[in-house]
mmCIF file of C-alpha atoms and ligand atoms in Angstrom:
data_model
loop_
_atom_site.group_PDB
_atom_site.id
_atom_site.type_symbol
_atom_site.label_atom_id
_atom_site.label_comp_id
_atom_site.label_asym_id
_atom_site.label_seq_id
_atom_site.Cartn_x
_atom_site.Cartn_y
_atom_site.Cartn_z
ATOM 1 C CA MET R 1 -25.432 -18.366 10.670
ATOM 2 C CA ARG R 2 -25.545 -15.433 8.636
ATOM 3 C CA ALA R 3 -28.648 -14.119 7.331
ATOM 4 C CA ILE R 4 -30.287 -10.990 5.552
ATOM 5 C CA ILE R 5 -33.802 -10.033 4.165
ATOM 6 C CA GLY R 6 -34.804 -6.937 2.650
ATOM 7 C CA THR R 7 -38.230 -5.550 0.944
ATOM 8 C CA TRP R 8 -39.154 -5.252 -2.617
ATOM 9 C CA LYS R 9 -37.170 -6.249 -5.758
ATOM 10 C CA MET R 10 -35.457 -2.750 -5.160
ATOM 11 C CA SER R 11 -33.503 -4.529 -1.900
ATOM 12 C CA PHE R 12 -31.884 -7.407 -4.285
ATOM 13 C CA ASP R 13 -28.466 -5.921 -5.275
ATOM 14 C CA GLY R 14 -27.991 -4.538 -1.853
ATOM 15 C CA VAL R 15 -29.118 -7.805 -0.292
ATOM 16 C CA GLN R 16 -26.639 -9.861 -2.691
ATOM 17 C CA GLU R 17 -23.678 -7.678 -1.891
ATOM 18 C CA THR R 18 -24.161 -7.701 1.772
ATOM 19 C CA PHE R 19 -25.118 -10.951 2.281
ATOM 20 C CA GLY R 20 -21.254 -11.289 0.570
ATOM 21 C CA MET R 21 -20.206 -9.140 3.393
ATOM 22 C CA LEU R 22 -21.423 -10.880 5.987
ATOM 23 C CA LYS R 23 -20.320 -13.964 4.867
ATOM 24 C CA THR R 24 -16.920 -12.308 5.334
ATOM 25 C CA GLY R 25 -17.666 -11.450 8.730
ATOM 26 C CA ALA R 26 -18.861 -8.041 8.592
ATOM 27 C CA PRO R 27 -21.300 -6.764 11.344
ATOM 28 C CA ALA R 28 -24.980 -6.765 10.882
ATOM 29 C CA GLY R 29 -25.273 -3.058 11.493
ATOM 30 C CA GLU R 30 -22.892 -2.363 8.401
ATOM 31 C CA ALA R 31 -24.769 -4.550 6.252
ATOM 32 C CA VAL R 32 -27.902 -3.067 6.883
ATOM 33 C CA VAL R 33 -26.267 0.414 6.399
ATOM 34 C CA ARG R 34 -24.786 -0.252 2.826
ATOM 35 C CA ALA R 35 -28.019 -2.219 1.548
ATOM 36 C CA VAL R 36 -30.400 0.415 2.225
ATOM 37 C CA SER R 37 -27.922 3.214 1.236
ATOM 38 C CA ARG R 38 -27.577 1.306 -2.082
ATOM 39 C CA VAL R 39 -31.633 1.729 -2.473
ATOM 40 C CA GLU R 40 -31.494 5.185 -1.473
ATOM 41 C CA ASP R 41 -28.615 6.447 -4.022
ATOM 42 C CA GLU R 42 -30.636 4.816 -6.962
ATOM 43 C CA PRO R 43 -33.086 7.511 -8.638
ATOM 44 C CA ALA R 44 -34.766 4.548 -10.470
ATOM 45 C CA PHE R 45 -36.303 3.673 -6.971
ATOM 46 C CA HIS R 46 -38.549 6.698 -6.632
ATOM 47 C CA SER R 47 -39.791 5.918 -3.133
ATOM 48 C CA VAL R 48 -36.977 5.994 -1.605
ATOM 49 C CA GLY R 49 -34.176 8.465 -1.020
ATOM 50 C CA TYR R 50 -32.727 10.351 -4.149
ATOM 51 C CA GLY R 51 -35.645 10.801 -6.473
ATOM 52 C CA GLY R 52 -38.047 9.892 -4.130
ATOM 53 C CA LEU R 53 -41.661 10.870 -4.122
ATOM 54 C CA PRO R 54 -42.743 14.260 -3.322
ATOM 55 C CA GLY R 55 -45.330 15.666 -0.738
ATOM 56 C CA LYS R 56 -48.260 18.158 -1.871
ATOM 57 C CA ASP R 57 -45.783 21.063 -1.393
ATOM 58 C CA GLY R 58 -43.378 19.482 -4.096
ATOM 59 C CA ARG R 59 -40.654 18.826 -1.497
ATOM 60 C CA VAL R 60 -39.090 15.577 -0.783
ATOM 61 C CA THR R 61 -39.108 14.893 2.626
ATOM 62 C CA LEU R 62 -37.536 11.552 4.206
ATOM 63 C CA ASP R 63 -38.030 9.305 7.147
ATOM 64 C CA ALA R 64 -35.356 6.557 8.064
ATOM 65 C CA ALA R 65 -34.415 4.204 11.148
ATOM 66 C CA PHE R 66 -31.977 1.980 12.603
ATOM 67 C CA MET R 67 -31.841 -0.355 15.383
ATOM 68 C CA ASP R 68 -28.933 -2.509 16.966
ATOM 69 C CA GLY R 69 -30.475 -5.723 18.458
ATOM 70 C CA ARG R 70 -27.922 -6.534 20.965
ATOM 71 C CA ALA R 71 -27.745 -2.740 22.118
ATOM 72 C CA LEU R 72 -31.551 -2.365 22.218
ATOM 73 C CA ARG R 73 -31.105 0.951 20.670
ATOM 74 C CA MET R 74 -32.216 2.959 17.706
ATOM 75 C CA GLY R 75 -31.855 5.911 16.124
ATOM 76 C CA GLY R 76 -33.783 7.860 13.221
ATOM 77 C CA VAL R 77 -34.523 10.332 11.426
ATOM 78 C CA MET R 78 -38.191 12.325 9.958
ATOM 79 C CA SER R 79 -39.392 14.886 7.695
ATOM 80 C CA ALA R 80 -36.058 15.416 6.618
ATOM 81 C CA GLU R 81 -34.845 17.126 3.494
ATOM 82 C CA ASN R 82 -31.707 17.091 1.617
ATOM 83 C CA ILE R 83 -29.812 14.223 3.443
ATOM 84 C CA ARG R 84 -28.153 11.899 1.184
ATOM 85 C CA ASN R 85 -28.527 8.876 2.874
ATOM 86 C CA PRO R 86 -30.819 9.303 5.816
ATOM 87 C CA ILE R 87 -29.950 5.474 6.870
ATOM 88 C CA GLN R 88 -26.695 6.811 7.727
ATOM 89 C CA ALA R 89 -27.866 9.811 9.730
ATOM 90 C CA ALA R 90 -30.071 7.243 11.413
ATOM 91 C CA TYR R 91 -26.974 4.510 12.255
ATOM 92 C CA ARG R 92 -25.038 7.571 13.749
ATOM 93 C CA LEU R 93 -27.872 8.427 16.195
ATOM 94 C CA CYS R 94 -28.328 5.105 17.230
ATOM 95 C CA GLY R 95 -26.260 4.550 20.519
ATOM 96 C CA ARG R 96 -27.251 7.846 21.747
ATOM 97 C CA LYS R 97 -28.976 7.859 25.268
ATOM 98 C CA THR R 98 -31.155 10.861 24.330
ATOM 99 C CA ASN R 99 -32.139 12.782 21.271
ATOM 100 C CA CYS R 100 -31.729 9.468 19.205
ATOM 101 C CA LEU R 101 -34.874 10.654 17.085
ATOM 102 C CA LEU R 102 -34.694 13.931 15.077
ATOM 103 C CA ALA R 103 -37.077 15.682 12.818
ATOM 104 C CA GLY R 104 -36.895 18.123 9.790
ATOM 105 C CA ARG R 105 -34.425 20.859 10.656
ATOM 106 C CA GLY R 106 -32.616 19.101 13.847
ATOM 107 C CA ALA R 107 -32.096 16.136 11.330
ATOM 108 C CA GLU R 108 -30.281 18.164 8.703
ATOM 109 C CA GLU R 109 -28.199 19.940 11.118
ATOM 110 C CA PHE R 110 -27.066 16.864 12.569
ATOM 111 C CA ALA R 111 -26.254 15.329 9.078
ATOM 112 C CA LEU R 112 -24.387 18.478 8.227
ATOM 113 C CA GLN R 113 -22.226 18.517 11.653
ATOM 114 C CA GLU R 114 -21.412 14.504 10.843
ATOM 115 C CA GLY R 115 -20.010 15.409 7.759
ATOM 116 C CA LEU R 116 -22.628 13.311 5.947
ATOM 117 C CA ALA R 117 -23.338 14.328 2.409
ATOM 118 C CA MET R 118 -26.223 16.548 1.640
ATOM 119 C CA ARG R 119 -27.802 16.820 -1.870
ATOM 120 C CA ASP R 120 -31.205 18.190 -3.344
ATOM 121 C CA MET R 121 -33.156 14.958 -3.369
ATOM 122 C CA ARG R 122 -35.614 16.079 -6.051
ATOM 123 C CA THR R 123 -34.981 14.566 -9.804
ATOM 124 C CA PRO R 124 -36.545 16.184 -12.708
ATOM 125 C CA GLU R 125 -38.405 13.010 -12.936
ATOM 126 C CA SER R 126 -39.522 13.470 -9.126
ATOM 127 C CA VAL R 127 -40.387 17.247 -10.059
ATOM 128 C CA LYS R 128 -42.588 16.002 -13.500
ATOM 129 C CA ARG R 129 -44.448 13.275 -11.209
ATOM 130 C CA TRP R 130 -45.568 15.896 -8.582
ATOM 131 C CA ARG R 131 -46.346 18.499 -11.393
ATOM 132 C CA GLU R 132 -48.627 15.726 -12.997
ATOM 133 C CA ALA R 133 -50.071 14.966 -9.879
ATOM 134 C CA VAL R 134 -50.818 18.781 -9.087
ATOM 135 C CA ALA R 135 -52.254 19.173 -12.576
ATOM 136 C CA ALA R 136 -54.433 15.730 -11.923
ATOM 137 C CA GLN R 137 -55.488 17.226 -8.853
ATOM 138 C CA ALA R 138 -56.961 20.147 -10.440
ATOM 139 C CA GLU R 139 -59.106 17.826 -12.822
ATOM 140 C CA LYS R 140 -59.909 15.880 -9.725
ATOM 141 C CA GLU R 141 -58.165 12.843 -10.888
ATOM 142 C CA LEU R 142 -55.559 12.488 -8.212
ATOM 143 C CA GLU R 143 -54.110 9.370 -7.305
ATOM 144 C CA ALA R 144 -52.059 10.311 -4.189
ATOM 145 C CA TYR R 145 -51.002 7.594 -2.051
ATOM 146 C CA ARG R 146 -50.211 5.126 -4.584
ATOM 147 C CA GLY R 147 -46.862 3.202 -5.679
ATOM 148 C CA HIS R 148 -45.501 4.239 -2.164
ATOM 149 C CA ASP R 149 -42.769 1.532 -0.765
ATOM 150 C CA THR R 150 -40.110 1.381 1.875
ATOM 151 C CA VAL R 151 -37.282 -0.467 1.678
ATOM 152 C CA CYS R 152 -36.529 -2.122 4.836
ATOM 153 C CA VAL R 153 -33.348 -4.443 5.709
ATOM 154 C CA LEU R 154 -32.946 -7.140 8.569
ATOM 155 C CA ALA R 155 -29.702 -8.605 8.876
ATOM 156 C CA LEU R 156 -27.987 -11.331 11.430
ATOM 157 C CA ASP R 157 -24.171 -11.360 11.758
ATOM 158 C CA GLU R 158 -21.890 -14.400 12.734
ATOM 159 C CA SER R 159 -21.535 -12.824 16.261
ATOM 160 C CA GLY R 160 -25.247 -13.365 16.713
ATOM 161 C CA ASN R 161 -26.176 -9.905 16.593
ATOM 162 C CA MET R 162 -29.297 -8.383 14.612
ATOM 163 C CA ALA R 163 -29.975 -4.786 13.141
ATOM 164 C CA ALA R 164 -32.963 -3.273 11.390
ATOM 165 C CA GLY R 165 -32.969 -0.444 8.808
ATOM 166 C CA THR R 166 -35.702 1.316 7.077
ATOM 167 C CA SER R 167 -36.003 3.931 4.740
ATOM 168 C CA THR R 168 -38.638 5.624 2.644
ATOM 169 C CA SER R 169 -40.034 9.226 1.079
ATOM 170 C CA GLY R 170 -43.289 8.290 2.409
ATOM 171 C CA LEU R 171 -46.527 8.710 0.822
ATOM 172 C CA PHE R 172 -46.999 10.406 -2.621
ATOM 173 C CA MET R 173 -48.626 14.044 -2.189
ATOM 174 C CA LYS R 174 -48.452 13.714 1.688
ATOM 175 C CA GLU R 175 -49.309 16.483 3.489
ATOM 176 C CA PRO R 176 -46.279 18.644 4.897
ATOM 177 C CA GLY R 177 -44.979 17.287 8.285
ATOM 178 C CA ARG R 178 -46.659 13.865 7.725
ATOM 179 C CA VAL R 179 -44.609 11.060 9.084
ATOM 180 C CA GLY R 180 -45.621 7.205 8.619
ATOM 181 C CA ASP R 181 -44.407 4.090 10.585
ATOM 182 C CA THR R 182 -40.860 3.760 8.995
ATOM 183 C CA PRO R 183 -38.740 5.851 11.650
ATOM 184 C CA ILE R 184 -41.364 4.913 14.518
ATOM 185 C CA ILE R 185 -39.799 2.058 16.642
ATOM 186 C CA GLY R 186 -42.306 -0.723 16.957
ATOM 187 C CA SER R 187 -44.377 0.143 14.030
ATOM 188 C CA GLY R 188 -41.913 0.246 11.089
ATOM 189 C CA PHE R 189 -39.252 -1.842 12.417
ATOM 190 C CA TYR R 190 -38.064 -3.615 15.629
ATOM 191 C CA CYS R 191 -35.186 -5.743 16.433
ATOM 192 C CA ASP R 192 -34.241 -7.589 19.619
ATOM 193 C CA ALA R 193 -31.212 -10.043 18.737
ATOM 194 C CA ARG R 194 -32.516 -12.427 21.545
ATOM 195 C CA PHE R 195 -36.024 -12.949 19.602
ATOM 196 C CA GLY R 196 -35.781 -11.784 15.962
ATOM 197 C CA ALA R 197 -36.421 -8.407 13.866
ATOM 198 C CA ALA R 198 -39.366 -7.262 11.967
ATOM 199 C CA ALA R 199 -39.996 -4.447 9.752
ATOM 200 C CA ALA R 200 -43.088 -3.360 7.864
ATOM 201 C CA THR R 201 -43.687 -1.252 4.317
ATOM 202 C CA GLY R 202 -47.182 -0.321 3.292
ATOM 203 C CA LEU R 203 -49.757 2.319 4.537
ATOM 204 C CA GLY R 204 -48.156 3.769 7.680
ATOM 205 C CA GLU R 205 -51.261 5.018 9.403
ATOM 206 C CA ASP R 206 -52.454 1.417 9.362
ATOM 207 C CA ILE R 207 -49.293 -0.289 10.436
ATOM 208 C CA MET R 208 -48.938 2.041 13.485
ATOM 209 C CA ARG R 209 -52.312 1.359 14.721
ATOM 210 C CA GLY R 210 -51.098 -2.516 15.091
ATOM 211 C CA CYS R 211 -47.385 -1.565 16.162
ATOM 212 C CA LEU R 212 -46.625 -4.279 13.722
ATOM 213 C CA SER R 213 -43.127 -4.866 14.081
ATOM 214 C CA TYR R 214 -43.102 -5.015 17.665
ATOM 215 C CA GLU R 215 -46.098 -7.641 17.224
ATOM 216 C CA THR R 216 -43.983 -9.633 15.229
ATOM 217 C CA VAL R 217 -41.286 -9.795 17.508
ATOM 218 C CA ALA R 218 -43.253 -10.466 20.271
ATOM 219 C CA ARG R 219 -44.747 -13.434 18.578
ATOM 220 C CA MET R 220 -41.205 -14.870 17.746
ATOM 221 C CA ARG R 221 -40.265 -14.228 21.530
ATOM 222 C CA ASN R 222 -43.413 -16.538 22.227
ATOM 223 C CA GLY R 223 -42.187 -19.366 20.115
ATOM 224 C CA GLU R 224 -43.568 -18.622 16.539
ATOM 225 C CA SER R 225 -41.358 -18.922 13.469
ATOM 226 C CA PRO R 226 -40.745 -15.515 11.520
ATOM 227 C CA GLN R 227 -43.461 -16.969 8.951
ATOM 228 C CA GLN R 228 -45.791 -17.540 11.437
ATOM 229 C CA ALA R 229 -45.463 -14.394 13.417
ATOM 230 C CA CYS R 230 -45.749 -12.275 10.235
ATOM 231 C CA GLN R 231 -48.819 -13.835 9.012
ATOM 232 C CA HIS R 232 -50.360 -13.701 12.616
ATOM 233 C CA ALA R 233 -49.436 -10.224 13.237
ATOM 234 C CA LEU R 234 -50.919 -9.360 9.873
ATOM 235 C CA ASP R 235 -54.099 -11.500 10.150
ATOM 236 C CA ALA R 236 -54.942 -10.257 13.553
ATOM 237 C CA LEU R 237 -55.023 -6.332 12.532
ATOM 238 C CA ALA R 238 -56.867 -7.406 9.453
ATOM 239 C CA GLU R 239 -59.278 -9.136 11.610
ATOM 240 C CA ARG R 240 -59.834 -6.122 13.911
ATOM 241 C CA LYS R 241 -60.215 -3.842 11.080
ATOM 242 C CA ARG R 242 -62.534 -5.970 9.319
ATOM 243 C CA GLU R 243 -64.456 -5.575 13.068
ATOM 244 C CA LEU R 244 -64.323 -1.991 12.667
ATOM 245 C CA GLY R 245 -65.620 -2.245 8.931
ATOM 246 C CA GLU R 246 -62.442 -1.584 7.160
ATOM 247 C CA ASP R 247 -60.451 -3.264 4.966
ATOM 248 C CA ALA R 248 -57.414 -4.826 5.600
ATOM 249 C CA GLY R 249 -55.220 -2.001 3.675
ATOM 250 C CA SER R 250 -52.002 -2.410 2.014
ATOM 251 C CA ILE R 251 -49.244 -3.930 4.294
ATOM 252 C CA SER R 252 -46.275 -6.165 3.770
ATOM 253 C CA LEU R 253 -44.208 -7.552 6.761
ATOM 254 C CA ILE R 254 -40.993 -9.209 6.705
ATOM 255 C CA ALA R 255 -39.004 -10.887 9.739
ATOM 256 C CA LEU R 256 -35.708 -13.001 10.566
ATOM 257 C CA SER R 257 -34.936 -15.057 13.522
ATOM 258 C CA PRO R 258 -31.938 -15.416 15.528
ATOM 259 C CA ARG R 259 -31.317 -18.682 13.756
ATOM 260 C CA GLY R 260 -31.539 -17.190 10.100
ATOM 261 C CA GLU R 261 -34.838 -18.477 9.408
ATOM 262 C CA PHE R 262 -37.010 -15.726 7.699
ATOM 263 C CA GLY R 263 -40.771 -14.894 6.910
ATOM 264 C CA ALA R 264 -43.106 -12.920 5.338
ATOM 265 C CA ALA R 265 -46.577 -11.868 4.865
ATOM 266 C CA THR R 266 -48.918 -9.152 2.781
ATOM 267 C CA THR R 267 -52.199 -8.177 2.247
ATOM 268 C CA LEU R 268 -51.207 -7.602 -1.331
ATOM 269 C CA PRO R 269 -51.685 -10.228 -4.011
ATOM 270 C CA VAL R 270 -47.936 -10.718 -4.451
ATOM 271 C CA PHE R 271 -45.281 -9.010 -2.107
ATOM 272 C CA PRO R 272 -41.289 -9.830 -3.375
ATOM 273 C CA PHE R 273 -38.535 -9.810 -1.286
ATOM 274 C CA ALA R 274 -34.906 -10.444 -1.219
ATOM 275 C CA ALA R 275 -33.338 -12.789 1.352
ATOM 276 C CA GLY R 276 -30.160 -14.991 1.997
ATOM 277 C CA ASN R 277 -29.491 -17.416 4.751
ATOM 278 C CA GLU R 278 -27.620 -20.322 3.438
ATOM 279 C CA GLU R 279 -25.144 -20.145 0.374
ATOM 280 C CA THR R 280 -27.178 -17.925 -1.844
ATOM 281 C CA ALA R 281 -29.200 -14.703 -1.827
ATOM 282 C CA ALA R 282 -32.442 -14.839 -3.906
ATOM 283 C CA LEU R 283 -35.573 -13.216 -4.714
ATOM 284 C CA TYR R 284 -38.930 -14.696 -3.218
ATOM 285 C CA ILE R 285 -42.574 -13.854 -3.063
ATOM 286 C CA VAL R 286 -45.177 -14.354 -0.897
ATOM 287 C CA GLU R 287 -48.978 -14.466 -1.848
ATOM 288 C CA THR R 288 -51.866 -13.368 0.203
ATOM 289 C CA ARG R 289 -54.076 -15.879 -0.860
ATOM 290 C CA ASP R 290 -50.973 -18.799 0.193
ATOM 291 C CA LYS R 291 -50.890 -18.838 3.972
ATOM 292 C CA THR R 292 -48.460 -21.548 4.167
ATOM 293 C CA GLY R 293 -45.511 -19.287 2.992
ATOM 294 C CA PHE R 294 -43.224 -18.041 0.791
ATOM 295 C CA ARG R 295 -41.306 -19.567 -2.421
ATOM 296 C CA ARG R 296 -38.615 -18.513 -4.798
ATOM 297 C CA ALA R 297 -39.617 -16.073 -7.457
ATOM 298 C CA GLU R 298 -40.021 -17.055 -11.156
ATOM 299 C CA PRO R 299 -39.377 -14.443 -13.690
ATOM 300 C CA GLU R 300 -43.270 -14.314 -14.547
ATOM 301 C CA ASP R 301 -43.820 -13.865 -10.619
ATOM 302 C CA LEU R 302 -41.857 -10.543 -10.711
ATOM 303 C CA ALA R 303 -42.931 -8.850 -14.184
ATOM 304 C CA ALA R 304 -45.582 -6.649 -12.553
ATOM 305 C CA VAL R 305 -44.611 -6.062 -9.394
ATOM 306 C CA ASP R 306 -42.024 -3.715 -7.682
HETATM 307 N N1 LIG C 401 -44.509 3.100 5.226
HETATM 308 C C1 LIG C 401 -44.297 4.049 4.548
HETATM 309 C C2 LIG C 401 -45.187 5.135 4.972
HETATM 310 O O1 LIG C 401 -46.299 4.849 5.508
HETATM 311 C C3 LIG C 401 -44.827 4.042 2.955
HETATM 312 C C4 LIG C 401 -44.671 2.559 2.455
HETATM 313 O O2 LIG C 401 -44.070 1.658 2.974
HETATM 314 O O3 LIG C 401 -45.276 2.185 1.150
HETATM 315 O O4 LIG C 401 -44.608 6.442 4.755
#
């Protein structure tokens, strides 16, 4: 069985392409890196890679991670500037026994040493968005922390190996040095080829409080399906937050089993994702109000969502 799943509509083209690669025998890791790189390279997706969301200081700093589910190893970069494809740096760091998660200048120097492409990740649009937010802040209308999304991709290859990849520019107008869940193992992603893989998108500060990706894979280890595991992990965190007098926050989760079954859950009204596990790759949605699972997306479902 070969399968792949990615967050948001923005992952669809990459998921479709790499589902084809998996069917012709490509390893899960290659498929994940290719699918995530495609999103990083596209400036129209303004929450990942080139043209990503700037922080308060106007800089675009990126977080990304990669995990190999058979080796149980990860690599990641965080708060990194000017690396064209942060996922490729994360992929190359995976496999190192030590120094596999690098921040800031260390990550950038590693990417340079590896001969990875470097570029100014700001675009005229991202600079404009930042200037407008700064002006709005002066008028006390700042709506920072909105419109953030992470690309997460999970894959299963024909050898039975699994891989996970994540990449984001993090929250819009974040403080310098702020890092969310995306490069943090167990929170933004987790992958053990024996039990499954999971990844999260949404407010990183909340996702980290529930170690949501590890929690989802642990539930699959205990016999839950990917769909049950996502729903139960998210419900448990939301319940705990309610006990603390907080609302559920905005979080979405995806998961994939070693049998190629996939699942998703969200606290948003609607969360779209792309997946393929038999003959075709397609877009699906999961809705908060429908706890029974996901369904194929209709064009009207997708009109108002990222
Ligand atoms: N999880 C990301 C972060 O907190 C943002 C997102 O997925 O929307 O940095």
